[in-house]
PDB file of C-alpha atoms in Angstrom:
ATOM      1  CA  UNK A 275     -43.301  -8.204 285.494  1.00 95.00           C
ATOM      2  CA  UNK A 276     -39.997  -6.631 284.509  1.00 98.00           C
ATOM      3  CA  UNK A 277     -37.779  -8.599 282.068  1.00 98.00           C
ATOM      4  CA  UNK A 278     -34.071  -7.904 281.874  1.00 99.00           C
ATOM      5  CA  UNK A 279     -32.011  -9.064 278.907  1.00 99.00           C
ATOM      6  CA  UNK A 280     -28.477  -8.652 277.558  1.00 98.00           C
ATOM      7  CA  UNK A 281     -27.534  -6.761 274.409  1.00 98.00           C
ATOM      8  CA  UNK A 282     -25.918  -8.564 271.432  1.00 97.00           C
ATOM      9  CA  UNK A 283     -22.553  -8.336 269.759  1.00 95.00           C
ATOM     10  CA  UNK A 284     -24.183  -8.985 266.385  1.00 96.00           C
ATOM     11  CA  UNK A 285     -25.789  -5.808 264.984  1.00 96.00           C
ATOM     12  CA  UNK A 286     -28.318  -5.148 262.269  1.00 95.00           C
ATOM     13  CA  UNK A 287     -27.479  -1.840 260.628  1.00 93.00           C
ATOM     14  CA  UNK A 288     -29.883  -2.254 257.694  1.00 92.00           C
ATOM     15  CA  UNK A 289     -32.552   0.322 256.892  1.00 89.00           C
ATOM     16  CA  UNK A 290     -35.687   0.493 259.028  1.00 90.00           C
ATOM     17  CA  UNK A 291     -38.935   2.403 259.289  1.00 88.00           C
ATOM     18  CA  UNK A 292     -37.734   5.745 260.634  1.00 89.00           C
ATOM     19  CA  UNK A 293     -41.322   6.957 260.987  1.00 85.00           C
ATOM     20  CA  UNK A 294     -42.302   4.282 263.528  1.00 85.00           C
ATOM     21  CA  UNK A 295     -44.129   5.609 266.564  1.00 86.00           C
ATOM     22  CA  UNK A 296     -42.898   5.558 270.162  1.00 90.00           C
ATOM     23  CA  UNK A 297     -39.185   6.126 269.607  1.00 95.00           C
ATOM     24  CA  UNK A 298     -37.200   7.217 272.666  1.00 96.00           C
ATOM     25  CA  UNK A 299     -33.657   8.160 273.565  1.00 97.00           C
ATOM     26  CA  UNK A 300     -31.377   6.734 276.257  1.00 98.00           C
ATOM     27  CA  UNK A 301     -31.641   8.395 279.653  1.00 96.00           C
ATOM     28  CA  UNK A 302     -28.034   8.676 280.825  1.00 98.00           C
ATOM     29  CA  UNK A 303     -26.472  10.932 278.222  1.00 97.00           C
ATOM     30  CA  UNK A 304     -23.801  12.328 280.540  1.00 98.00           C
ATOM     31  CA  UNK A 305     -22.531   8.854 281.375  1.00 98.00           C
ATOM     32  CA  UNK A 306     -22.749   7.723 277.717  1.00 98.00           C
ATOM     33  CA  UNK A 307     -20.742  10.761 276.629  1.00 98.00           C
ATOM     34  CA  UNK A 308     -18.085  10.099 279.270  1.00 98.00           C
ATOM     35  CA  UNK A 309     -17.650   6.484 278.214  1.00 98.00           C
ATOM     36  CA  UNK A 310     -17.742   7.131 274.467  1.00 97.00           C
ATOM     37  CA  UNK A 311     -15.137   9.883 274.827  1.00 97.00           C
ATOM     38  CA  UNK A 312     -12.838   7.467 276.660  1.00 97.00           C
ATOM     39  CA  UNK A 313     -13.422   4.759 274.067  1.00 97.00           C
ATOM     40  CA  UNK A 314     -12.794   7.148 271.168  1.00 96.00           C
ATOM     41  CA  UNK A 315      -9.248   7.791 272.434  1.00 96.00           C
ATOM     42  CA  UNK A 316      -8.294   4.129 272.073  1.00 97.00           C
ATOM     43  CA  UNK A 317      -6.625   2.799 268.933  1.00 96.00           C
ATOM     44  CA  UNK A 318      -7.168  -0.508 267.122  1.00 97.00           C
ATOM     45  CA  UNK A 319      -4.422  -2.253 269.105  1.00 97.00           C
ATOM     46  CA  UNK A 320      -6.023  -1.097 272.364  1.00 96.00           C
ATOM     47  CA  UNK A 321      -9.367  -2.617 271.337  1.00 96.00           C
ATOM     48  CA  UNK A 322      -7.672  -5.885 270.366  1.00 96.00           C
ATOM     49  CA  UNK A 323      -6.093  -6.212 273.786  1.00 96.00           C
ATOM     50  CA  UNK A 324      -9.026  -4.861 275.803  1.00 95.00           C
ATOM     51  CA  UNK A 325     -11.768  -6.919 274.140  1.00 95.00           C
ATOM     52  CA  UNK A 326      -9.706  -9.948 273.094  1.00 95.00           C
ATOM     53  CA  UNK A 327     -10.814  -9.610 269.480  1.00 96.00           C
ATOM     54  CA  UNK A 328      -9.179  -9.776 266.055  1.00 97.00           C
ATOM     55  CA  UNK A 329      -7.590  -6.807 264.313  1.00 97.00           C
ATOM     56  CA  UNK A 330     -10.472  -6.652 261.823  1.00 97.00           C
ATOM     57  CA  UNK A 331     -13.037  -6.651 264.609  1.00 96.00           C
ATOM     58  CA  UNK A 332     -11.077  -4.037 266.543  1.00 96.00           C
ATOM     59  CA  UNK A 333     -10.930  -1.799 263.451  1.00 97.00           C
ATOM     60  CA  UNK A 334     -14.725  -2.005 263.192  1.00 96.00           C
ATOM     61  CA  UNK A 335     -15.146  -1.088 266.885  1.00 96.00           C
ATOM     62  CA  UNK A 336     -12.760   1.837 266.466  1.00 97.00           C
ATOM     63  CA  UNK A 337     -14.811   3.068 263.505  1.00 97.00           C
ATOM     64  CA  UNK A 338     -17.999   2.813 265.586  1.00 96.00           C
ATOM     65  CA  UNK A 339     -16.580   5.245 268.159  1.00 97.00           C
ATOM     66  CA  UNK A 340     -15.134   7.585 265.532  1.00 96.00           C
ATOM     67  CA  UNK A 341     -18.692   7.990 264.219  1.00 95.00           C
ATOM     68  CA  UNK A 342     -20.416   7.981 267.609  1.00 96.00           C
ATOM     69  CA  UNK A 343     -22.295  11.147 268.555  1.00 94.00           C
ATOM     70  CA  UNK A 344     -25.148  12.456 270.685  1.00 95.00           C
ATOM     71  CA  UNK A 345     -27.984  13.234 270.462  1.00 95.00           C
ATOM     72  CA  UNK A 346     -29.301  10.146 268.702  1.00 96.00           C
ATOM     73  CA  UNK A 347     -31.957  10.705 266.059  1.00 95.00           C
ATOM     74  CA  UNK A 348     -33.794   8.419 263.644  1.00 95.00           C
ATOM     75  CA  UNK A 349     -31.358   9.627 260.947  1.00 94.00           C
ATOM     76  CA  UNK A 350     -28.231   8.447 262.743  1.00 94.00           C
ATOM     77  CA  UNK A 351     -29.425   5.711 265.086  1.00 96.00           C
ATOM     78  CA  UNK A 352     -31.845   2.779 265.399  1.00 96.00           C
ATOM     79  CA  UNK A 353     -34.054   1.308 268.181  1.00 97.00           C
ATOM     80  CA  UNK A 354     -32.107  -1.068 270.419  1.00 97.00           C
ATOM     81  CA  UNK A 355     -34.540  -3.953 269.859  1.00 96.00           C
ATOM     82  CA  UNK A 356     -33.928  -3.665 266.110  1.00 96.00           C
ATOM     83  CA  UNK A 357     -30.219  -2.914 266.220  1.00 97.00           C
ATOM     84  CA  UNK A 358     -29.327  -6.015 268.259  1.00 97.00           C
ATOM     85  CA  UNK A 359     -29.659  -9.237 266.261  1.00 94.00           C
ATOM     86  CA  UNK A 360     -28.167 -12.030 268.367  1.00 93.00           C
ATOM     87  CA  UNK A 361     -30.018 -15.194 269.381  1.00 97.00           C
ATOM     88  CA  UNK A 362     -31.911 -13.476 272.213  1.00 98.00           C
ATOM     89  CA  UNK A 363     -33.291 -10.969 269.730  1.00 97.00           C
ATOM     90  CA  UNK A 364     -34.251 -13.695 267.285  1.00 97.00           C
ATOM     91  CA  UNK A 365     -36.353 -15.110 270.114  1.00 97.00           C
ATOM     92  CA  UNK A 366     -37.778 -11.760 271.015  1.00 98.00           C
ATOM     93  CA  UNK A 367     -38.502 -10.996 267.346  1.00 97.00           C
ATOM     94  CA  UNK A 368     -39.527  -7.407 268.090  1.00 95.00           C
ATOM     95  CA  UNK A 369     -40.407  -6.481 264.472  1.00 93.00           C
ATOM     96  CA  UNK A 370     -43.366  -8.890 264.560  1.00 95.00           C
ATOM     97  CA  UNK A 371     -44.827  -7.687 267.879  1.00 95.00           C
ATOM     98  CA  UNK A 372     -48.089  -5.768 267.634  1.00 94.00           C
ATOM     99  CA  UNK A 373     -48.094  -2.029 268.315  1.00 93.00           C
ATOM    100  CA  UNK A 374     -49.771  -2.601 271.677  1.00 96.00           C
ATOM    101  CA  UNK A 375     -47.229  -5.246 272.609  1.00 97.00           C
ATOM    102  CA  UNK A 376     -44.374  -2.935 271.660  1.00 95.00           C
ATOM    103  CA  UNK A 377     -45.818  -0.183 273.843  1.00 96.00           C
ATOM    104  CA  UNK A 378     -46.101  -2.645 276.723  1.00 97.00           C
ATOM    105  CA  UNK A 379     -42.543  -3.896 276.157  1.00 97.00           C
ATOM    106  CA  UNK A 380     -41.196  -0.350 276.432  1.00 97.00           C
ATOM    107  CA  UNK A 381     -42.014  -0.353 280.132  1.00 97.00           C
ATOM    108  CA  UNK A 382     -41.541  -4.067 280.901  1.00 98.00           C
ATOM    109  CA  UNK A 383     -38.355  -5.074 279.034  1.00 98.00           C
ATOM    110  CA  UNK A 384     -34.976  -3.560 279.899  1.00 98.00           C
ATOM    111  CA  UNK A 385     -31.637  -4.148 278.211  1.00 99.00           C
ATOM    112  CA  UNK A 386     -28.439  -3.920 280.244  1.00 99.00           C
ATOM    113  CA  UNK A 387     -25.620  -2.225 278.282  1.00 98.00           C
ATOM    114  CA  UNK A 388     -21.960  -1.567 278.933  1.00 98.00           C
ATOM    115  CA  UNK A 389     -22.110   1.783 277.111  1.00 98.00           C
ATOM    116  CA  UNK A 390     -25.699   2.946 277.754  1.00 99.00           C
ATOM    117  CA  UNK A 391     -26.237   1.391 281.207  1.00 98.00           C
ATOM    118  CA  UNK A 392     -29.814   0.445 280.564  1.00 98.00           C
ATOM    119  CA  UNK A 393     -32.013   0.688 277.492  1.00 98.00           C
ATOM    120  CA  UNK A 394     -35.661   0.382 276.642  1.00 98.00           C
ATOM    121  CA  UNK A 395     -36.602  -1.476 273.440  1.00 97.00           C
ATOM    122  CA  UNK A 396     -37.378   1.779 271.563  1.00 96.00           C
ATOM    123  CA  UNK A 397     -34.328   3.714 272.789  1.00 98.00           C
ATOM    124  CA  UNK A 398     -32.223   4.813 269.805  1.00 98.00           C
ATOM    125  CA  UNK A 399     -28.654   3.492 269.749  1.00 98.00           C
ATOM    126  CA  UNK A 400     -25.688   3.900 267.456  1.00 97.00           C
ATOM    127  CA  UNK A 401     -23.631   0.903 266.316  1.00 97.00           C
ATOM    128  CA  UNK A 402     -21.202   0.114 269.141  1.00 97.00           C
ATOM    129  CA  UNK A 403     -19.528  -2.582 271.121  1.00 96.00           C
ATOM    130  CA  UNK A 404     -18.626  -2.364 274.792  1.00 97.00           C
ATOM    131  CA  UNK A 405     -19.157  -5.604 276.658  1.00 97.00           C
ATOM    132  CA  UNK A 406     -20.038  -5.168 280.311  1.00 97.00           C
ATOM    133  CA  UNK A 407     -17.067  -7.322 281.363  1.00 96.00           C
ATOM    134  CA  UNK A 408     -14.588  -5.017 279.565  1.00 96.00           C
ATOM    135  CA  UNK A 409     -11.873  -3.799 281.919  1.00 96.00           C
ATOM    136  CA  UNK A 410     -12.065  -0.199 280.719  1.00 97.00           C
ATOM    137  CA  UNK A 411     -10.310   2.210 283.029  1.00 96.00           C
ATOM    138  CA  UNK A 412     -12.400   5.296 283.866  1.00 97.00           C
ATOM    139  CA  UNK A 413     -12.242   7.998 286.566  1.00 97.00           C
ATOM    140  CA  UNK A 414     -14.806   5.904 288.476  1.00 97.00           C
ATOM    141  CA  UNK A 415     -12.792   2.701 288.571  1.00 97.00           C
ATOM    142  CA  UNK A 416     -11.014  -0.091 286.766  1.00 97.00           C
ATOM    143  CA  UNK A 417     -14.007  -1.602 284.955  1.00 98.00           C
ATOM    144  CA  UNK A 418     -17.579  -0.921 283.859  1.00 98.00           C
ATOM    145  CA  UNK A 419     -19.074  -2.483 286.979  1.00 98.00           C
ATOM    146  CA  UNK A 420     -17.367   0.211 289.019  1.00 98.00           C
ATOM    147  CA  UNK A 421     -18.326   2.881 286.502  1.00 98.00           C
ATOM    148  CA  UNK A 422     -22.042   2.120 286.729  1.00 98.00           C
ATOM    149  CA  UNK A 423     -22.046   1.386 290.479  1.00 98.00           C
ATOM    150  CA  UNK A 424     -25.579   1.161 291.898  1.00 97.00           C
ATOM    151  CA  UNK A 425     -27.162   3.169 289.080  1.00 98.00           C
ATOM    152  CA  UNK A 426     -28.556   0.220 287.114  1.00 98.00           C
ATOM    153  CA  UNK A 427     -29.835  -1.548 290.209  1.00 98.00           C
ATOM    154  CA  UNK A 428     -31.543   1.608 291.462  1.00 97.00           C
ATOM    155  CA  UNK A 429     -33.108   2.222 288.042  1.00 98.00           C
ATOM    156  CA  UNK A 430     -34.558  -1.294 287.929  1.00 98.00           C
ATOM    157  CA  UNK A 431     -35.906  -0.926 291.451  1.00 98.00           C
ATOM    158  CA  UNK A 432     -37.656   2.300 290.505  1.00 98.00           C
ATOM    159  CA  UNK A 433     -39.012   0.724 287.288  1.00 97.00           C
ATOM    160  CA  UNK A 434     -40.437  -2.142 289.348  1.00 97.00           C
ATOM    161  CA  UNK A 435     -42.280   0.398 291.499  1.00 97.00           C
ATOM    162  CA  UNK A 436     -43.477   2.430 288.522  1.00 97.00           C
ATOM    163  CA  UNK A 437     -44.920  -0.639 286.757  1.00 96.00           C
ATOM    164  CA  UNK A 438     -46.124  -2.285 289.995  1.00 96.00           C
ATOM    165  CA  UNK A 439     -44.195  -5.413 288.936  1.00 96.00           C
ATOM    166  CA  UNK A 440     -44.153  -8.328 291.357  1.00 96.00           C
ATOM    167  CA  UNK A 441     -40.881  -9.814 290.136  1.00 98.00           C
ATOM    168  CA  UNK A 442     -37.869  -9.081 287.977  1.00 98.00           C
ATOM    169  CA  UNK A 443     -37.225 -11.888 285.463  1.00 99.00           C
ATOM    170  CA  UNK A 444     -33.503 -12.201 284.899  1.00 99.00           C
ATOM    171  CA  UNK A 445     -33.070 -13.256 281.281  1.00 99.00           C
ATOM    172  CA  UNK A 446     -29.599 -11.720 281.029  1.00 98.00           C
ATOM    173  CA  UNK A 447     -26.197 -13.412 281.076  1.00 97.00           C
ATOM    174  CA  UNK A 448     -24.146 -13.637 284.251  1.00 97.00           C
ATOM    175  CA  UNK A 449     -21.731 -11.037 282.862  1.00 97.00           C
ATOM    176  CA  UNK A 450     -24.476  -8.462 282.357  1.00 98.00           C
ATOM    177  CA  UNK A 451     -26.718  -9.166 285.321  1.00 98.00           C
ATOM    178  CA  UNK A 452     -23.738  -8.671 287.595  1.00 98.00           C
ATOM    179  CA  UNK A 453     -24.101  -4.953 286.797  1.00 98.00           C
ATOM    180  CA  UNK A 454     -27.638  -5.034 288.224  1.00 98.00           C
ATOM    181  CA  UNK A 455     -26.279  -6.173 291.615  1.00 97.00           C
ATOM    182  CA  UNK A 456     -28.611  -8.953 292.696  1.00 95.00           C
ATOM    183  CA  UNK A 457     -27.751  -8.414 296.370  1.00 95.00           C
ATOM    184  CA  UNK A 458     -28.678  -4.723 296.095  1.00 96.00           C
ATOM    185  CA  UNK A 459     -31.941  -5.582 294.357  1.00 97.00           C
ATOM    186  CA  UNK A 460     -32.760  -7.980 297.210  1.00 95.00           C
ATOM    187  CA  UNK A 461     -32.010  -5.246 299.753  1.00 95.00           C
ATOM    188  CA  UNK A 462     -34.431  -3.031 297.838  1.00 95.00           C
ATOM    189  CA  UNK A 463     -37.125  -5.671 298.162  1.00 96.00           C
ATOM    190  CA  UNK A 464     -37.003  -6.822 294.562  1.00 97.00           C
ATOM    191  CA  UNK A 465     -37.764 -10.487 293.899  1.00 98.00           C
ATOM    192  CA  UNK A 466     -35.508 -11.819 291.150  1.00 98.00           C
ATOM    193  CA  UNK A 467     -36.506 -14.981 289.242  1.00 98.00           C
ATOM    194  CA  UNK A 468     -33.782 -16.491 287.058  1.00 98.00           C
ATOM    195  CA  UNK A 469     -34.985 -19.042 284.481  1.00 98.00           C
ATOM    196  CA  UNK A 470     -32.517 -21.619 283.247  1.00 98.00           C
ATOM    197  CA  UNK A 471     -33.017 -23.508 279.982  1.00 98.00           C
ATOM    198  CA  UNK A 472     -31.658 -26.972 279.289  1.00 97.00           C
ATOM    199  CA  UNK A 473     -31.750 -29.626 276.606  1.00 95.00           C
ATOM    200  CA  UNK A 474     -32.442 -33.305 277.343  1.00 93.00           C
ATOM    201  CA  UNK A 475     -30.444 -35.633 275.081  1.00 88.00           C
ATOM    202  CA  UNK A 476     -31.656 -39.022 273.851  1.00 83.00           C
ATOM    203  CA  UNK A 477     -29.393 -40.748 276.438  1.00 84.00           C
ATOM    204  CA  UNK A 478     -30.969 -38.758 279.241  1.00 79.00           C
ATOM    205  CA  UNK A 479     -28.075 -36.348 279.762  1.00 86.00           C
ATOM    206  CA  UNK A 480     -29.177 -32.774 280.408  1.00 89.00           C
ATOM    207  CA  UNK A 481     -27.069 -30.077 278.803  1.00 93.00           C
ATOM    208  CA  UNK A 482     -26.974 -26.277 278.724  1.00 93.00           C
ATOM    209  CA  UNK A 483     -26.378 -25.082 275.172  1.00 93.00           C
ATOM    210  CA  UNK A 484     -25.626 -21.377 274.797  1.00 94.00           C
ATOM    211  CA  UNK A 485     -27.404 -20.778 271.461  1.00 92.00           C
ATOM    212  CA  UNK A 486     -30.642 -22.400 272.700  1.00 96.00           C
ATOM    213  CA  UNK A 487     -30.436 -20.628 276.068  1.00 97.00           C
ATOM    214  CA  UNK A 488     -30.142 -17.189 274.421  1.00 97.00           C
ATOM    215  CA  UNK A 489     -32.999 -17.904 271.998  1.00 97.00           C
ATOM    216  CA  UNK A 490     -35.191 -19.136 274.860  1.00 98.00           C
ATOM    217  CA  UNK A 491     -34.510 -16.022 276.927  1.00 98.00           C
ATOM    218  CA  UNK A 492     -35.791 -13.842 274.129  1.00 98.00           C
ATOM    219  CA  UNK A 493     -38.768 -16.133 273.565  1.00 98.00           C
ATOM    220  CA  UNK A 494     -39.728 -15.928 277.209  1.00 98.00           C
ATOM    221  CA  UNK A 495     -39.457 -12.134 277.221  1.00 99.00           C
ATOM    222  CA  UNK A 496     -41.769 -12.024 274.221  1.00 98.00           C
ATOM    223  CA  UNK A 497     -44.167 -14.512 275.776  1.00 98.00           C
ATOM    224  CA  UNK A 498     -44.382 -12.436 278.948  1.00 98.00           C
ATOM    225  CA  UNK A 499     -45.116  -9.307 276.894  1.00 98.00           C
ATOM    226  CA  UNK A 500     -47.717 -10.914 274.617  1.00 98.00           C
ATOM    227  CA  UNK A 501     -49.532 -12.526 277.510  1.00 98.00           C
ATOM    228  CA  UNK A 502     -49.161  -9.635 279.973  1.00 98.00           C
ATOM    229  CA  UNK A 503     -47.818 -11.975 282.642  1.00 98.00           C
ATOM    230  CA  UNK A 504     -48.055 -10.313 286.052  1.00 97.00           C
ATOM    231  CA  UNK A 505     -48.216 -13.299 288.432  1.00 97.00           C
ATOM    232  CA  UNK A 506     -44.765 -14.889 288.901  1.00 97.00           C
ATOM    233  CA  UNK A 507     -46.331 -18.342 289.225  1.00 97.00           C
ATOM    234  CA  UNK A 508     -47.704 -18.056 285.704  1.00 98.00           C
ATOM    235  CA  UNK A 509     -44.127 -18.108 284.376  1.00 98.00           C
ATOM    236  CA  UNK A 510     -44.199 -21.850 285.014  1.00 98.00           C
ATOM    237  CA  UNK A 511     -46.670 -22.187 282.133  1.00 98.00           C
ATOM    238  CA  UNK A 512     -44.004 -21.161 279.621  1.00 98.00           C
ATOM    239  CA  UNK A 513     -43.859 -23.797 276.901  1.00 96.00           C
ATOM    240  CA  UNK A 514     -42.487 -22.075 273.796  1.00 97.00           C
ATOM    241  CA  UNK A 515     -40.223 -24.373 271.773  1.00 95.00           C
ATOM    242  CA  UNK A 516     -41.218 -27.394 273.867  1.00 96.00           C
ATOM    243  CA  UNK A 517     -39.792 -26.236 277.202  1.00 97.00           C
ATOM    244  CA  UNK A 518     -41.588 -27.229 280.377  1.00 97.00           C
ATOM    245  CA  UNK A 519     -41.046 -26.185 283.954  1.00 98.00           C
ATOM    246  CA  UNK A 520     -38.941 -28.642 286.002  1.00 96.00           C
ATOM    247  CA  UNK A 521     -39.899 -28.333 289.668  1.00 96.00           C
ATOM    248  CA  UNK A 522     -37.456 -31.016 290.806  1.00 94.00           C
ATOM    249  CA  UNK A 523     -34.514 -29.230 289.199  1.00 95.00           C
ATOM    250  CA  UNK A 524     -35.535 -25.769 290.428  1.00 96.00           C
ATOM    251  CA  UNK A 525     -34.350 -24.256 293.701  1.00 97.00           C
ATOM    252  CA  UNK A 526     -35.761 -21.103 295.262  1.00 97.00           C
ATOM    253  CA  UNK A 527     -36.179 -18.538 292.481  1.00 98.00           C
ATOM    254  CA  UNK A 528     -33.733 -20.290 290.132  1.00 98.00           C
ATOM    255  CA  UNK A 529     -36.274 -21.975 287.910  1.00 98.00           C
ATOM    256  CA  UNK A 530     -35.383 -24.736 285.484  1.00 98.00           C
ATOM    257  CA  UNK A 531     -37.018 -25.373 282.116  1.00 98.00           C
ATOM    258  CA  UNK A 532     -36.083 -28.264 279.888  1.00 97.00           C
ATOM    259  CA  UNK A 533     -37.052 -29.894 276.610  1.00 96.00           C
ATOM    260  CA  UNK A 534     -35.895 -32.770 274.412  1.00 93.00           C
ATOM    261  CA  UNK A 535     -32.874 -31.535 272.431  1.00 84.00           C
ATOM    262  CA  UNK A 536     -34.001 -30.643 268.897  1.00 82.00           C
ATOM    263  CA  UNK A 537     -32.616 -32.847 266.134  1.00 73.00           C
ATOM    264  CA  UNK A 538     -29.933 -31.405 263.917  1.00 70.00           C
ATOM    265  CA  UNK A 539     -31.162 -29.317 261.032  1.00 64.00           C
ATOM    266  CA  UNK A 540     -31.629 -31.114 257.768  1.00 50.00           C
ATOM    267  CA  UNK A 541     -30.179 -29.530 254.642  1.00 49.00           C
ATOM    268  CA  UNK A 542     -32.188 -26.489 253.634  1.00 47.00           C
ATOM    269  CA  UNK A 543     -34.765 -26.960 256.395  1.00 43.00           C
ATOM    270  CA  UNK A 544     -34.773 -26.292 260.117  1.00 41.00           C
ATOM    271  CA  UNK A 545     -36.075 -29.079 262.357  1.00 40.00           C
ATOM    272  CA  UNK A 546     -39.552 -28.388 263.565  1.00 38.00           C
ATOM    273  CA  UNK A 547     -38.664 -29.215 267.145  1.00 36.00           C
ATOM    274  CA  UNK A 548     -36.464 -26.154 267.174  1.00 44.00           C
ATOM    275  CA  UNK A 549     -39.387 -23.836 266.406  1.00 49.00           C
ATOM    276  CA  UNK A 550     -39.194 -21.271 269.186  1.00 52.00           C
ATOM    277  CA  UNK A 551     -41.673 -18.814 267.711  1.00 48.00           C
ATOM    278  CA  UNK A 552     -43.500 -17.463 270.787  1.00 49.00           C
ATOM    279  CA  UNK A 553     -47.226 -17.962 270.853  1.00 52.00           C
ATOM    280  CA  UNK A 554     -49.904 -16.421 273.023  1.00 53.00           C
ATOM    281  CA  UNK A 555     -51.435 -18.482 275.794  1.00 56.00           C
ATOM    282  CA  UNK A 556     -54.921 -19.725 275.055  1.00 47.00           C
TER     283      UNK A 556
END
């Protein structure tokens, strides 16, 4: 099974164990250099307009690219799975995976990135921001989808073959998975399963809530890694955080998972129903 997830805007730049084993570097250095050189030429006002962000945020992004350099080393970069700290990465919780699980994840979890194209969990990255939907003009086209072309799709297809995976589990956002070109993957014979996560309210209404969706995506990726899921049908056993497979709401390979919406957090204590700590199957 190959899991594909999105990166995160929120970064963790704190110190980490630089002596950890298994570190790797991103594959596509020529492409990364080309994009970072283009981004470095932009000023704060350009970033504000291009990314629709505040002046303070734009200044931070500008500083990222002023400091950006290759090659990445443990002294100037950090593994992607530790650098990203959004809700998906809270669900994945890579720092608590066992060494064997981390080694397995390196080949079975891929991160789509606007700047790096694709990343493995142990690939070193510098602090950056470049959302895949950014309309950054490059010699290859008017946006990052045109810049990356078929490269990400072809890489995932090859990774599927290398790992003998029976399905690609799409745990990325629409914005990012668009870069993987679902139609091209299908032409390459890749089966794509897209889990959807929903909350059931007390009145019976079923809602999609972004924060919970992102956390559940990371939790499912971790669950797949910990349990070495290889049979696509076994994905239906996913129950972390109270989610259960909903056959009636699923269609084709768009699979629906739902749970009772967790109660609001009480002061100083998170509600137990919102515990999405992944656990191994028994």
